Structures are given as C-alpha cells and as structure tokens.
Amino acid sequence: MNARTPDQEYLKSLTVLYVEDEEDAREQFTLFLRRIVGMLIVARDGAEGLEAYRTHHPHIIITDIQMPNMDGLTMAGEIRHSDRNVQILLLTAFEDVDYLKRSINIGVDKYVTKPVNGFQLHETLLECAHSLLAEEALQCAARTDHLTGIANRWEFINRFNTEKGRAERHGTPLSIIIADIDHFKSVNDTFGHNAGDRVLRSVANAISSSIRVEDACGRWGGEEFMLLLPDTNLDAAARVAEKLRQAVSELSIPWEGESIAVTLSMGVGQFRPGMTLDECIQPVDHALYRAKTGGRNRVELAAP
Ligand SMILES: [Mg+2]
C-alpha cells in the first residue's frame, strides 16, 4: 500500500461540493471523488449548489459552468462574495474567452477541461488542498509565538475577547493568571541567551501541558506568560496557579551538561463583566508585583 502524501492526507479531511447537471458525468465522478476526498456533497445545478454550500460550507467546490436554474459562474460569484477561502475549481467544456474573463473576475482558483480526466482532476484537487494547507499554516504562524509554540499576544487578546463575551452572556466565571519567570535575566547572564530560549520553551511546555484544553496560554512578552481559565473562579484559578508553580519549580532543564532550575511568580484575578482586558490585567499585575516583592516562587491573588 502506498503511503499518502500530506496533500492527499489533507484532501481526505476536506469537504468537497461537486456541482454537475449531466447525469452520466455526475455519477462517474461521484464514485471517483468519494474515494479521494473527506466528505462529498453533490448538487445538480447552481441553485442546488448554492443551497448545499450554505448548509455544508465545503472547503473546495468543483463546478460545471452550463447548468439549468443557475449557471456555475453565477453560483461561484455568489459564494466568492462572502467566502475568500473556499477553493473554486471550474470544469470548462470549451475555451470560451467570455467565460474565462468572468471566472477571473470572480476569483476562480483552478480549471479542468472537459471531458474530465480523473487523473487531472485528482492532481488539481491536490493543488487546491495544498493551497488550503499553506493558508492554514500561515494563519497558524500568525497566531503563534515562534519561540515557544504557544499563542502570541495577539492571539491571546482574541481569545480573551471570545471568552469575555461568553462569560458575560452566560454569567460564568473567567479567571486570568499572569506568570513571570523569576530572575530570568540571571539565566541569560549566566548561561547565555540560547539557554534563556530553552528555559522559555520548557516553561511554556510545562504550563501548556498542565492546563485543560479549554484554557488558553500565551506568551505576553519577554519572560511573562498569560493564562485564561474559562468557567473558573478565583479560588479554583489559585489552585491551578499553585499547581503550575509547583510543576515549574520541579523542572530540571538540561543545558550543556548542567541543569537549570527556575521558578514562577504569579498573580491571579477574576474577570468582572464589563471589564476590558487592561482593567482585568491591572489588579493581577499588582498581585504579581506582591508575589515578586514577597519573595518570588509564589502565588498572590488580586482583591476580588
Ligand atoms: Mg452542464
């Protein structure tokens, strides 16, 4: 059995909408497509295709041009209007300059000429999958702190706004932890900046592996991390912080034959409805400051 390439693997996870009015072609390629894509939706004309698009939000659309009720280009134009990301693959029966012009204006991604050759269709679908995969990687990179692999500040702010909305709508608690690595400067001074980077990665990894999937953890800047805990009140958040403090204090980070130990100081606070992120952070920052001045390697709570 041949191993699948990443693009083939990815295509196998995608939803594809296939719109074709000719019954023979439709039946033939429905069977073919079912084997190579994740989920296949089939429609018989543009109007049906548009409806199917709205229900299933496919990643890729394969469409014929000339069809009753609504032609393929009109359907594609409607869809492209609201969806920049969907890949549109046009099946063209003949080289018609007007169709080509319209399709370029609409933003059709790929073309396959009719009569459709299965091999060529498969290759073109793999190109669509590749584009989608590259776009996903790009979006992921824009949300990620490249050093530690956790969320960056921008993504953390997005998560805060999402969770703030949810907490306000449902009246559920939401807590924040700010964690700062103690004496991080002396790690850099003693072992060098590469060691400092290793410490940041190890601490980020320790934090992200000890929280729940619904929690968010981001690098706020420098040696400071921010955590967001939905459905968690101040007391429960304090227990999470204590667990993290302990986990990080037990890390022994190997570096050039030696091992580096670090600790965290943390401030913990609970969000109140109506607060902005800054208003939420300020008392937690003060609590962090008390943890620092109180001897470090400790957790302090913001006044409720
Ligand atoms: Mg047709």
CSV table of C-alpha atoms and ligand atoms in Angstrom, one decimal:
chain,number,residue,atom,x,y,z
A,1,MET,CA,0.0,0.0,0.0
A,2,ASN,CA,1.4,3.4,-0.9
A,3,ALA,CA,1.8,6.0,1.8
A,4,ARG,CA,-0.3,9.1,1.2
A,5,THR,CA,1.4,12.4,0.8
A,6,PRO,CA,0.5,15.3,3.2
A,7,ASP,CA,-1.7,16.8,0.4
A,8,GLN,CA,-3.5,13.5,-0.2
A,9,GLU,CA,-3.9,13.1,3.6
A,10,TYR,CA,-5.3,16.6,3.9
A,11,LEU,CA,-7.6,16.2,0.9
A,12,LYS,CA,-9.0,13.2,2.7
A,13,SER,CA,-10.1,15.5,5.6
A,14,LEU,CA,-11.8,18.1,3.4
A,15,THR,CA,-15.4,18.6,2.4
A,16,VAL,CA,-16.0,19.0,-1.3
A,17,LEU,CA,-19.0,20.2,-3.2
A,18,TYR,CA,-19.5,18.8,-6.7
A,19,VAL,CA,-22.0,20.6,-8.9
A,20,GLU,CA,-22.8,19.0,-12.3
A,21,ASP,CA,-26.1,18.8,-14.3
A,22,GLU,CA,-25.1,15.9,-16.6
A,23,GLU,CA,-26.2,12.7,-15.0
A,24,ASP,CA,-23.6,10.3,-16.6
A,25,ALA,CA,-20.6,12.6,-15.7
A,26,ARG,CA,-22.1,13.2,-12.2
A,27,GLU,CA,-22.4,9.5,-11.5
A,28,GLN,CA,-19.0,8.7,-12.8
A,29,PHE,CA,-17.2,11.4,-10.8
A,30,THR,CA,-19.2,11.0,-7.7
A,31,LEU,CA,-17.8,7.5,-7.3
A,32,PHE,CA,-14.3,8.7,-8.1
A,33,LEU,CA,-14.4,11.7,-5.8
A,34,ARG,CA,-15.8,9.7,-2.8
A,35,ARG,CA,-12.5,7.7,-2.7
A,36,ILE,CA,-10.2,10.7,-2.6
A,37,VAL,CA,-11.9,13.4,-0.5
A,38,GLY,CA,-13.2,13.5,3.1
A,39,MET,CA,-16.9,14.3,2.6
A,40,LEU,CA,-18.6,14.7,-0.8
A,41,ILE,CA,-21.7,16.8,-1.4
A,42,VAL,CA,-23.3,16.5,-4.8
A,43,ALA,CA,-25.7,19.0,-6.4
A,44,ARG,CA,-27.4,19.0,-9.8
A,45,ASP,CA,-27.4,22.7,-10.7
A,46,GLY,CA,-26.2,26.1,-9.4
A,47,ALA,CA,-29.2,26.8,-7.3
A,48,GLU,CA,-28.9,23.5,-5.5
A,49,GLY,CA,-25.1,24.0,-5.3
A,50,LEU,CA,-25.6,27.4,-3.6
A,51,GLU,CA,-28.0,25.9,-1.1
A,52,ALA,CA,-25.6,23.0,-0.4
A,53,TYR,CA,-22.8,25.4,0.1
A,54,ARG,CA,-24.8,27.3,2.7
A,55,THR,CA,-25.5,24.1,4.6
A,56,HIS,CA,-22.2,22.4,4.4
A,57,HIS,CA,-19.5,25.1,4.0
A,58,PRO,CA,-17.2,23.0,1.8
A,59,HIS,CA,-13.5,23.7,1.5
A,60,ILE,CA,-13.5,23.1,-2.2
A,61,ILE,CA,-16.2,23.5,-4.9
A,62,ILE,CA,-16.0,21.7,-8.2
A,63,THR,CA,-18.5,23.1,-10.7
A,64,ASP,CA,-19.7,22.8,-14.2
A,65,ILE,CA,-20.5,26.1,-16.0
A,66,GLN,CA,-23.6,25.5,-18.1
A,67,MET,CA,-26.4,24.3,-15.9
A,68,PRO,CA,-30.2,24.9,-15.6
A,69,ASN,CA,-31.6,27.2,-12.9
A,70,MET,CA,-28.3,28.9,-12.1
A,71,ASP,CA,-25.1,28.5,-14.0
A,72,GLY,CA,-21.8,27.6,-12.3
A,73,LEU,CA,-20.2,31.0,-12.6
A,74,THR,CA,-23.2,32.8,-11.1
A,75,MET,CA,-23.1,30.4,-8.2
A,76,ALA,CA,-19.4,30.8,-7.8
A,77,GLY,CA,-19.7,34.6,-7.8
A,78,GLU,CA,-22.4,34.4,-5.1
A,79,ILE,CA,-20.2,32.2,-3.0
A,80,ARG,CA,-16.9,34.1,-3.6
A,81,HIS,CA,-18.6,37.3,-2.5
A,82,SER,CA,-18.8,36.0,1.1
A,83,ASP,CA,-16.0,33.5,1.2
A,84,ARG,CA,-12.4,34.3,0.3
A,85,ASN,CA,-11.0,31.0,1.3
A,86,VAL,CA,-13.1,28.4,-0.5
A,87,GLN,CA,-11.2,26.9,-3.4
A,88,ILE,CA,-13.3,27.0,-6.6
A,89,LEU,CA,-12.5,24.6,-9.4
A,90,LEU,CA,-14.2,25.1,-12.7
A,91,LEU,CA,-15.0,22.4,-15.2
A,92,THR,CA,-14.8,24.0,-18.6
A,93,ALA,CA,-16.3,22.4,-21.7
A,94,PHE,CA,-14.6,24.7,-24.2
A,95,GLU,CA,-12.2,27.6,-24.4
A,96,ASP,CA,-14.6,30.5,-24.2
A,97,VAL,CA,-12.9,33.9,-23.6
A,98,ASP,CA,-16.0,35.4,-22.1
A,99,TYR,CA,-16.4,32.6,-19.5
A,100,LEU,CA,-12.7,32.9,-18.8
A,101,LYS,CA,-12.9,36.7,-18.2
A,102,ARG,CA,-15.9,36.3,-15.9
A,103,SER,CA,-14.2,33.5,-14.0
A,104,ILE,CA,-11.1,35.5,-13.4
A,105,ASN,CA,-13.2,38.4,-12.1
A,106,ILE,CA,-15.0,36.1,-9.7
A,107,GLY,CA,-11.7,34.6,-8.4
A,108,VAL,CA,-11.9,31.0,-9.6
A,109,ASP,CA,-8.8,29.2,-8.4
A,110,LYS,CA,-8.4,26.2,-10.8
A,111,TYR,CA,-9.7,24.9,-14.1
A,112,VAL,CA,-10.1,21.4,-15.5
A,113,THR,CA,-11.2,21.0,-19.1
A,114,LYS,CA,-14.0,18.7,-20.1
A,115,PRO,CA,-14.2,15.8,-20.9
A,116,VAL,CA,-12.7,15.4,-17.4
A,117,ASN,CA,-9.8,13.1,-16.9
A,118,GLY,CA,-9.8,11.6,-13.5
A,119,PHE,CA,-6.0,11.8,-13.0
A,120,GLN,CA,-6.0,15.5,-13.9
A,121,LEU,CA,-9.0,16.2,-11.6
A,122,HIS,CA,-7.2,14.5,-8.8
A,123,GLU,CA,-4.0,16.4,-9.4
A,124,THR,CA,-5.9,19.7,-9.5
A,125,LEU,CA,-7.7,18.8,-6.2
A,126,LEU,CA,-4.4,18.1,-4.6
A,127,GLU,CA,-3.2,21.6,-5.7
A,128,CYS,CA,-6.4,23.0,-4.0
A,129,ALA,CA,-5.6,21.0,-0.9
A,130,HIS,CA,-2.0,22.3,-0.9
A,131,SER,CA,-3.2,25.9,-1.1
A,132,LEU,CA,-5.6,25.4,1.7
A,133,LEU,CA,-2.9,23.7,3.8
A,134,ALA,CA,-0.5,26.5,3.2
A,135,GLU,CA,-3.1,29.1,4.1
A,136,GLU,CA,-3.8,27.2,7.3
A,137,ALA,CA,-0.1,27.1,8.2
A,138,LEU,CA,0.2,30.8,7.5
A,139,GLN,CA,-2.8,31.6,9.8
A,140,CYS,CA,-1.4,29.3,12.5
A,141,ALA,CA,2.0,31.0,12.3
A,142,ALA,CA,0.4,34.4,12.7
A,143,ARG,CA,-1.3,33.3,15.9
A,144,THR,CA,1.8,31.6,17.4
A,145,ASP,CA,4.8,32.7,19.4
A,146,HIS,CA,7.6,31.3,17.2
A,147,LEU,CA,10.0,30.7,20.1
A,148,THR,CA,7.7,28.7,22.4
A,149,GLY,CA,4.9,27.5,20.0
A,150,ILE,CA,2.2,28.7,22.3
A,151,ALA,CA,-0.3,31.6,21.5
A,152,ASN,CA,1.3,35.0,20.9
A,153,ARG,CA,0.0,38.2,22.5
A,154,TRP,CA,-2.3,39.0,19.6
A,155,GLU,CA,-4.0,35.5,19.7
A,156,PHE,CA,-4.3,35.7,23.5
A,157,ILE,CA,-6.2,39.0,23.1
A,158,ASN,CA,-8.5,37.4,20.6
A,159,ARG,CA,-9.1,34.5,23.0
A,160,PHE,CA,-9.8,36.9,25.8
A,161,ASN,CA,-12.4,38.8,23.8
A,162,THR,CA,-14.1,35.5,22.9
A,163,GLU,CA,-14.1,34.2,26.5
A,164,LYS,CA,-15.1,37.6,27.8
A,165,GLY,CA,-18.2,37.5,25.6
A,166,ARG,CA,-19.1,34.0,26.7
A,167,ALA,CA,-18.6,34.8,30.4
A,168,GLU,CA,-20.8,37.9,30.1
A,169,ARG,CA,-23.6,36.1,28.1
A,170,HIS,CA,-23.7,33.0,30.4
A,171,GLY,CA,-22.7,34.7,33.7
A,172,THR,CA,-19.9,32.2,34.1
A,173,PRO,CA,-16.6,33.0,35.9
A,174,LEU,CA,-13.4,33.7,34.0
A,175,SER,CA,-10.0,34.0,35.6
A,176,ILE,CA,-6.6,35.2,34.5
A,177,ILE,CA,-3.1,34.3,35.7
A,178,ILE,CA,0.0,36.2,34.9
A,179,ALA,CA,3.1,34.2,35.4
A,180,ASP,CA,6.6,35.6,35.3
A,181,ILE,CA,9.9,33.6,35.4
A,182,ASP,CA,11.9,34.7,38.5
A,183,HIS,CA,15.5,36.0,37.9
A,184,PHE,CA,15.3,35.3,34.2
A,185,LYS,CA,17.9,37.9,33.5
A,186,SER,CA,20.4,35.9,35.6
A,187,VAL,CA,19.7,32.8,33.5
A,188,ASN,CA,20.7,34.8,30.3
A,189,ASP,CA,23.7,36.3,32.1
A,190,THR,CA,25.0,33.0,33.4
A,191,PHE,CA,24.2,30.6,30.6
A,192,GLY,CA,23.6,32.8,27.6
A,193,HIS,CA,20.6,33.7,25.5
A,194,ASN,CA,20.2,30.3,23.9
A,195,ALA,CA,19.8,28.8,27.4
A,196,GLY,CA,17.3,31.5,28.1
A,197,ASP,CA,15.3,30.5,25.0
A,198,ARG,CA,15.5,26.8,26.1
A,199,VAL,CA,14.1,27.9,29.5
A,200,LEU,CA,11.2,29.8,27.9
A,201,ARG,CA,10.3,26.8,25.8
A,202,SER,CA,10.5,24.4,28.8
A,203,VAL,CA,8.3,26.7,30.9
A,204,ALA,CA,5.8,27.2,28.1
A,205,ASN,CA,5.6,23.5,27.6
A,206,ALA,CA,5.2,22.8,31.3
A,207,ILE,CA,2.4,25.4,31.5
A,208,SER,CA,0.5,24.3,28.4
A,209,SER,CA,0.7,20.6,29.3
A,210,SER,CA,-0.7,21.2,32.8
A,211,ILE,CA,-3.8,23.2,31.8
A,212,ARG,CA,-7.2,22.0,30.3
A,213,VAL,CA,-7.9,22.1,26.6
A,214,GLU,CA,-10.4,24.9,27.1
A,215,ASP,CA,-7.8,27.1,28.8
A,216,ALA,CA,-5.6,29.4,26.9
A,217,CYS,CA,-2.0,30.1,27.5
A,218,GLY,CA,0.0,32.8,25.7
A,219,ARG,CA,3.4,34.4,25.8
A,220,TRP,CA,2.7,38.0,26.8
A,221,GLY,CA,6.3,39.2,26.2
A,222,GLY,CA,9.8,38.6,27.5
A,223,GLU,CA,9.5,36.0,30.3
A,224,GLU,CA,5.9,36.7,31.0
A,225,PHE,CA,3.0,34.3,30.3
A,226,MET,CA,-0.7,34.8,30.5
A,227,LEU,CA,-3.3,32.2,31.1
A,228,LEU,CA,-7.1,32.4,30.6
A,229,LEU,CA,-9.3,30.0,32.5
A,230,PRO,CA,-13.0,29.8,31.4
A,231,ASP,CA,-15.6,28.6,33.9
A,232,THR,CA,-13.1,29.1,36.7
A,233,ASN,CA,-13.5,31.3,39.8
A,234,LEU,CA,-10.7,32.9,41.7
A,235,ASP,CA,-10.2,30.1,44.2
A,236,ALA,CA,-10.1,27.4,41.5
A,237,ALA,CA,-7.7,29.6,39.5
A,238,ALA,CA,-5.4,30.0,42.6
A,239,ARG,CA,-5.3,26.2,42.8
A,240,VAL,CA,-4.3,26.0,39.1
A,241,ALA,CA,-1.6,28.6,39.7
A,242,GLU,CA,-0.3,26.7,42.7
A,243,LYS,CA,-0.1,23.5,40.6
A,244,LEU,CA,1.8,25.4,37.8
A,245,ARG,CA,4.2,27.0,40.4
A,246,GLN,CA,5.0,23.5,41.7
A,247,ALA,CA,5.4,21.9,38.2
A,248,VAL,CA,7.8,24.6,37.0
A,249,SER,CA,9.8,24.6,40.3
A,250,GLU,CA,10.4,20.8,39.8
A,251,LEU,CA,11.7,21.3,36.2
A,252,SER,CA,15.3,20.5,35.7
A,253,ILE,CA,16.2,21.9,32.3
A,254,PRO,CA,19.3,20.3,30.9
A,255,TRP,CA,21.9,22.7,29.4
A,256,GLU,CA,25.4,21.8,28.3
A,257,GLY,CA,26.0,19.2,30.9
A,258,GLU,CA,24.4,21.4,33.6
A,259,SER,CA,20.8,21.8,34.7
A,260,ILE,CA,18.9,25.0,35.1
A,261,ALA,CA,16.2,25.4,37.7
A,262,VAL,CA,13.7,28.3,37.5
A,263,THR,CA,10.6,29.3,39.5
A,264,LEU,CA,7.5,31.3,38.7
A,265,SER,CA,5.8,34.2,40.5
A,266,MET,CA,2.2,34.6,39.7
A,267,GLY,CA,-0.7,36.9,40.0
A,268,VAL,CA,-4.3,35.6,39.8
A,269,GLY,CA,-7.5,37.5,39.3
A,270,GLN,CA,-11.1,37.0,38.2
A,271,PHE,CA,-12.8,38.9,35.4
A,272,ARG,CA,-15.8,41.0,36.2
A,273,PRO,CA,-18.5,41.6,33.5
A,274,GLY,CA,-17.8,44.9,31.6
A,275,MET,CA,-14.1,44.8,32.2
A,276,THR,CA,-11.6,45.4,29.4
A,277,LEU,CA,-8.5,43.3,29.2
A,278,ASP,CA,-6.5,46.2,30.6
A,279,GLU,CA,-8.9,46.6,33.5
A,280,CYS,CA,-8.7,42.9,34.2
A,281,ILE,CA,-4.9,42.8,34.0
A,282,GLN,CA,-4.2,45.7,36.2
A,283,PRO,CA,-5.1,44.2,39.6
A,284,VAL,CA,-3.5,40.9,38.5
A,285,ASP,CA,-0.3,42.7,37.7
A,286,HIS,CA,-0.3,44.3,41.2
A,287,ALA,CA,-0.8,40.8,42.7
A,288,LEU,CA,2.2,39.6,40.6
A,289,TYR,CA,4.2,42.5,42.0
A,290,ARG,CA,3.4,41.4,45.5
A,291,ALA,CA,4.5,37.9,44.7
A,292,LYS,CA,7.8,39.3,43.5
A,293,THR,CA,8.4,41.6,46.5
A,294,GLY,CA,7.1,38.9,48.8
A,295,GLY,CA,10.0,36.5,47.9
A,296,ARG,CA,9.2,35.1,44.5
A,297,ASN,CA,8.2,31.5,43.7
A,298,ARG,CA,4.7,32.2,45.0
A,299,VAL,CA,1.1,33.0,44.0
A,300,GLU,CA,-0.8,36.1,45.0
A,301,LEU,CA,-4.5,36.9,44.4
A,302,ALA,CA,-5.9,40.1,43.2
A,303,ALA,CA,-8.5,41.6,45.5
A,304,PRO,CA,-11.9,40.3,44.4
B,1,MG,MG,-23.6,21.3,-18.0
